[in-house]
Coordinates of C-alpha atoms in Angstrom, one line a residue:
X17 CA 144.2 -114.6 -65.8
X18 CA 142.4 -111.4 -66.3
X19 CA 143.7 -108.7 -63.9
X20 CA 141.5 -106.0 -62.4
X21 CA 143.5 -102.8 -62.8
X22 CA 142.8 -99.7 -60.7
X23 CA 142.5 -97.5 -63.8
X24 CA 141.3 -98.1 -67.3
X25 CA 140.2 -96.1 -70.4
X26 CA 136.6 -95.2 -70.4
X27 CA 134.7 -97.7 -72.6
X28 CA 131.7 -95.4 -73.2
X29 CA 131.3 -93.2 -76.2
X30 CA 131.8 -90.0 -74.2
X31 CA 134.7 -87.7 -75.4
X32 CA 136.3 -84.7 -73.9
X33 CA 138.6 -81.8 -75.2
X34 CA 142.1 -83.1 -75.8
X35 CA 144.7 -81.2 -73.7
X36 CA 147.1 -81.4 -76.7
X37 CA 145.1 -80.8 -79.9
X38 CA 142.0 -79.2 -78.3
X39 CA 139.6 -81.4 -80.3
X40 CA 136.7 -83.2 -78.7
X41 CA 138.4 -86.6 -79.2
X42 CA 139.8 -87.3 -75.7
X43 CA 139.1 -90.5 -73.8
X44 CA 139.7 -90.2 -70.1
X45 CA 140.9 -92.9 -67.6
X46 CA 138.4 -93.9 -65.0
X47 CA 139.0 -95.2 -61.5
X48 CA 137.5 -98.7 -61.6
X49 CA 136.7 -98.7 -57.9
X50 CA 134.8 -95.4 -57.8
X51 CA 133.7 -95.3 -61.5
X52 CA 134.8 -91.6 -61.6
X53 CA 137.1 -90.0 -64.1
X54 CA 140.6 -89.8 -62.9
X55 CA 141.6 -86.3 -64.1
X56 CA 141.7 -84.1 -67.2
X57 CA 145.2 -85.0 -68.4
X58 CA 145.4 -88.9 -68.1
X59 CA 143.8 -90.4 -71.2
X60 CA 144.2 -90.9 -75.0
X61 CA 143.3 -88.8 -78.0
X62 CA 141.5 -90.7 -80.8
X63 CA 143.4 -88.6 -83.4
X64 CA 146.2 -91.2 -83.4
X65 CA 148.1 -89.8 -86.4
X66 CA 147.4 -86.1 -86.2
X67 CA 147.8 -85.8 -82.4
X68 CA 148.8 -89.0 -80.7
X69 CA 148.5 -87.7 -77.1
X70 CA 148.4 -90.6 -74.7
X71 CA 149.2 -90.1 -71.0
X72 CA 148.8 -93.1 -68.6
X73 CA 148.3 -92.8 -64.8
X74 CA 151.6 -92.9 -62.9
X75 CA 150.6 -95.9 -60.9
X76 CA 148.1 -98.5 -62.3
X77 CA 148.4 -101.3 -59.8
X78 CA 146.5 -104.6 -59.9
X79 CA 143.8 -104.6 -57.2
X80 CA 141.9 -107.5 -55.6
X81 CA 143.9 -110.1 -57.4
X82 CA 142.3 -112.9 -55.4
X83 CA 139.0 -111.9 -56.8
X84 CA 140.1 -111.6 -60.4
X85 CA 138.1 -113.3 -63.1
X86 CA 140.0 -116.3 -64.3
X87 CA 137.7 -117.5 -67.1
X88 CA 138.3 -116.4 -70.7
X89 CA 135.5 -114.2 -71.9
X90 CA 134.2 -115.7 -75.2
X91 CA 133.7 -113.3 -78.1
X92 CA 130.3 -112.7 -79.7
X93 CA 129.4 -113.3 -83.3
X94 CA 126.6 -112.1 -85.6
X95 CA 124.2 -114.4 -87.4
X96 CA 124.9 -114.4 -91.1
X97 CA 121.4 -113.3 -91.7
X98 CA 122.6 -109.7 -91.1
X99 CA 124.5 -109.8 -94.4
X100 CA 121.2 -110.4 -96.2
X101 CA 119.5 -107.6 -94.2
X102 CA 122.2 -105.0 -94.6
X103 CA 124.0 -105.9 -97.8
X104 CA 121.1 -106.5 -100.2
X105 CA 119.4 -103.2 -99.8
X106 CA 118.0 -100.9 -102.4
X107 CA 119.6 -97.9 -100.7
X108 CA 123.1 -97.0 -101.8
X109 CA 125.6 -95.8 -99.2
X110 CA 127.6 -92.6 -99.7
X111 CA 130.7 -94.6 -99.9
X112 CA 129.4 -96.8 -102.8
X113 CA 128.2 -93.6 -104.5
X114 CA 131.8 -92.3 -104.2
X115 CA 133.2 -95.5 -105.7
X116 CA 130.8 -95.3 -108.6
X117 CA 132.0 -91.7 -109.4
X118 CA 135.5 -93.0 -109.7
X119 CA 135.4 -96.5 -111.0
X120 CA 133.6 -98.8 -113.4
X121 CA 130.3 -100.1 -112.0
X122 CA 131.4 -103.7 -112.7
X123 CA 134.6 -103.2 -110.6
X124 CA 132.6 -101.6 -107.8
X125 CA 130.1 -104.5 -107.8
X126 CA 132.9 -107.0 -107.6
X127 CA 134.4 -105.1 -104.6
X128 CA 131.0 -105.0 -102.9
X129 CA 130.6 -108.8 -103.3
X130 CA 134.2 -109.5 -102.2
X131 CA 134.0 -107.5 -99.0
X132 CA 130.3 -107.8 -98.3
X133 CA 130.0 -104.0 -98.0
X134 CA 126.8 -103.1 -96.2
X135 CA 124.5 -100.1 -95.8
X136 CA 122.6 -98.9 -92.8
X137 CA 120.4 -96.0 -91.8
X138 CA 122.2 -95.7 -88.4
X139 CA 123.3 -92.5 -90.1
X140 CA 121.6 -92.0 -93.5
X141 CA 123.9 -93.3 -96.2
X142 CA 126.4 -95.0 -93.8
X143 CA 128.5 -98.0 -94.7
X144 CA 129.0 -101.2 -92.8
X145 CA 132.5 -102.9 -93.0
X146 CA 132.0 -106.5 -91.8
X147 CA 134.8 -108.2 -90.0
X148 CA 134.6 -111.8 -91.2
X149 CA 137.3 -114.3 -90.1
X150 CA 138.8 -117.3 -91.9
X151 CA 136.0 -119.5 -90.7
X152 CA 133.5 -117.1 -92.3
X153 CA 132.3 -116.1 -88.9
X154 CA 131.1 -112.4 -88.6
X155 CA 132.9 -110.9 -85.6
X156 CA 131.5 -107.4 -86.0
X157 CA 130.3 -104.7 -88.3
X158 CA 132.0 -101.3 -88.2
X159 CA 129.6 -98.4 -89.2
X160 CA 131.2 -95.3 -90.9
X161 CA 129.8 -92.4 -92.7
X162 CA 131.5 -90.8 -95.8
X163 CA 131.0 -87.8 -98.0
X164 CA 129.6 -89.1 -101.3
X165 CA 131.6 -86.5 -103.3
X166 CA 135.0 -86.5 -101.6
X167 CA 135.1 -90.0 -100.2
X168 CA 136.3 -88.5 -96.9
X169 CA 135.0 -89.6 -93.5
X170 CA 132.4 -87.3 -91.9
X171 CA 134.0 -86.0 -88.7
X172 CA 131.8 -83.0 -87.9
X173 CA 130.0 -82.2 -85.8
X174 CA 131.4 -85.5 -84.5
X175 CA 133.3 -88.5 -85.7
X176 CA 130.8 -90.8 -87.4
X177 CA 132.1 -94.3 -86.3
X178 CA 130.1 -96.9 -84.5
X179 CA 129.3 -100.7 -84.6
X180 CA 126.3 -102.7 -85.7
X181 CA 125.9 -104.4 -82.4
X182 CA 125.2 -100.9 -80.9
X183 CA 122.6 -100.3 -83.6
X184 CA 121.0 -103.7 -82.8
X185 CA 121.2 -102.9 -79.1
X186 CA 123.1 -106.1 -78.3
X187 CA 124.3 -104.8 -74.9
X188 CA 126.2 -107.9 -73.9
X189 CA 128.0 -108.2 -77.3
X190 CA 131.7 -109.0 -76.8
X191 CA 133.6 -107.6 -79.8
X192 CA 136.8 -109.3 -80.8
X193 CA 138.1 -107.8 -84.0
X194 CA 140.0 -109.4 -86.9
X195 CA 141.6 -107.9 -90.0
X196 CA 139.0 -106.4 -92.4
X197 CA 138.9 -108.7 -95.4
X198 CA 140.4 -111.7 -93.6
X199 CA 138.0 -114.1 -95.1
X200 CA 139.6 -113.5 -98.5
X201 CA 142.7 -115.4 -97.6
X202 CA 140.7 -118.7 -97.9
X203 CA 140.8 -118.2 -101.7
X204 CA 144.6 -117.8 -102.1
X205 CA 147.7 -119.9 -101.7
X206 CA 150.7 -119.3 -99.4
X207 CA 152.7 -118.0 -102.3
X208 CA 150.4 -115.1 -102.9
X209 CA 151.1 -111.7 -101.5
X210 CA 148.8 -110.0 -98.9
X211 CA 148.9 -106.2 -98.6
X212 CA 147.9 -104.5 -95.3
X213 CA 146.7 -100.9 -94.9
X214 CA 145.0 -99.2 -92.0
X215 CA 141.7 -98.0 -93.6
X216 CA 138.9 -100.3 -94.8
X217 CA 138.1 -97.8 -97.5
X218 CA 141.7 -97.9 -98.7
X219 CA 141.7 -101.7 -98.8
X220 CA 138.6 -101.7 -100.9
X221 CA 139.8 -99.1 -103.4
X222 CA 143.2 -100.7 -103.7
X223 CA 141.5 -104.0 -104.5
X224 CA 139.9 -102.3 -107.4
X225 CA 143.1 -100.5 -108.6
X226 CA 145.5 -103.3 -108.0
X227 CA 143.4 -106.5 -108.0
X228 CA 146.3 -109.0 -108.2
X229 CA 147.0 -108.6 -104.5
X230 CA 144.7 -109.4 -101.5
X231 CA 144.1 -106.1 -99.6
X232 CA 143.3 -106.2 -95.9
X233 CA 143.0 -103.5 -93.3
X234 CA 143.8 -103.2 -89.6
X235 CA 141.0 -100.7 -89.0
X236 CA 143.3 -98.5 -86.8
X237 CA 146.9 -97.5 -86.4
X238 CA 147.2 -99.7 -83.3
X239 CA 145.7 -102.7 -85.0
X240 CA 149.0 -103.8 -86.5
X241 CA 149.9 -106.3 -83.9
X242 CA 150.3 -110.1 -83.5
X243 CA 146.8 -110.6 -82.1
X244 CA 145.4 -109.3 -85.4
X245 CA 148.1 -110.7 -87.7
X246 CA 148.5 -114.3 -86.5
X247 CA 146.1 -115.6 -89.1
X248 CA 148.4 -114.5 -92.0
X249 CA 151.7 -115.7 -90.4
X250 CA 152.4 -118.1 -93.3
X251 CA 151.9 -115.6 -96.0
X252 CA 154.1 -113.0 -97.7
X253 CA 152.9 -109.6 -96.4
X254 CA 153.6 -106.1 -97.4
X255 CA 152.4 -103.4 -95.0
X256 CA 151.7 -99.9 -96.1
X257 CA 151.4 -97.7 -92.9
X258 CA 149.9 -94.3 -93.1
X259 CA 152.4 -91.4 -93.2
X260 CA 154.2 -90.9 -89.8
X261 CA 153.2 -94.4 -88.7
X262 CA 156.0 -96.3 -90.4
X263 CA 158.3 -96.4 -87.3
X264 CA 155.6 -98.1 -85.1
X265 CA 154.6 -100.6 -87.7
X266 CA 158.1 -101.4 -88.7
X267 CA 159.2 -102.1 -85.1
X268 CA 156.3 -104.5 -84.8
X269 CA 157.2 -106.1 -88.1
X270 CA 160.8 -106.7 -87.0
X271 CA 159.6 -108.4 -83.8
X272 CA 157.1 -110.6 -85.7
X273 CA 159.6 -111.6 -88.3
X274 CA 161.8 -113.0 -85.6
X275 CA 158.9 -115.2 -84.7
X276 CA 158.5 -116.6 -88.3
X277 CA 156.4 -114.0 -90.0
X278 CA 157.4 -112.6 -93.4
X279 CA 156.4 -108.9 -93.3
X280 CA 157.9 -106.1 -95.4
X281 CA 157.0 -102.6 -94.1
X282 CA 157.0 -100.0 -96.9
X283 CA 158.5 -96.6 -96.5
X284 CA 156.9 -95.2 -99.6
X285 CA 154.4 -92.9 -98.0
X286 CA 157.0 -91.4 -95.6
X287 CA 158.8 -90.0 -98.6
X288 CA 155.8 -88.4 -100.3
X289 CA 154.5 -84.9 -99.9
X290 CA 151.1 -85.8 -98.4
X291 CA 149.7 -84.7 -95.1
X292 CA 150.5 -86.6 -91.9
X293 CA 148.2 -89.5 -91.6
X294 CA 147.8 -89.7 -95.3
X295 CA 147.6 -93.1 -97.0
X296 CA 147.8 -94.7 -100.5
X297 CA 144.6 -93.2 -101.7
X298 CA 145.7 -89.7 -100.8
X299 CA 148.6 -90.3 -103.1
X300 CA 146.9 -92.2 -105.9
X301 CA 143.6 -90.3 -106.2

């Protein structure tokens, strides 16, 4: 049963000044009955690693339970034709340009083919990271913009992150994410090792640097959860959480291992002198 809660996080793209870090990355709670913002302190900062502010309303009761929607909302999928349209383009994304500055063209080409890395002019030079599941169904396309020289995400004057269904104006699209690179597990055996990181960029670069493992990404700090990981339950998994995230990921790994998963959570980044939120690439490159 899907409950109708009185308050929920705003699902629009509007952001406010965070009361903790004072960046314009704050998502407010809204009152679902009035459609008005609750207040200036209840909400969540998108800077999960560098800020982590998250304050929930003191009371978020279920309302109108007799009128709740009981049917399961089915996820939407993209037609595979989008891969042809956005992957086989003459334009080179900033992210691919960065890869070519640091790795052999053949290795980059192999990574592009493996992960079906796409390009879009939603922002000029932006990259599409396709979310393709084990049935080769395209669940979504995450659009991100990178600096072609540094390989860093473009966050000013705003954080350049969106989705292909927004570019295509598919207003009723129901996004149900999966692990980035999940389709790759169809080509390995249960004895092979899967490595999980947070960033799609990191998964791709690690697949070039250490190709004897399958590298997947959660896409966010909060993406390390059973809903996302259930497809790899039977595999040996090593998770590499970003610095300062180990505690959260390890707690989840311990719970999942009790349910039959086989996940090791690495502490490597916690012991390195890199900035909070840093990942394997910040250490290796």
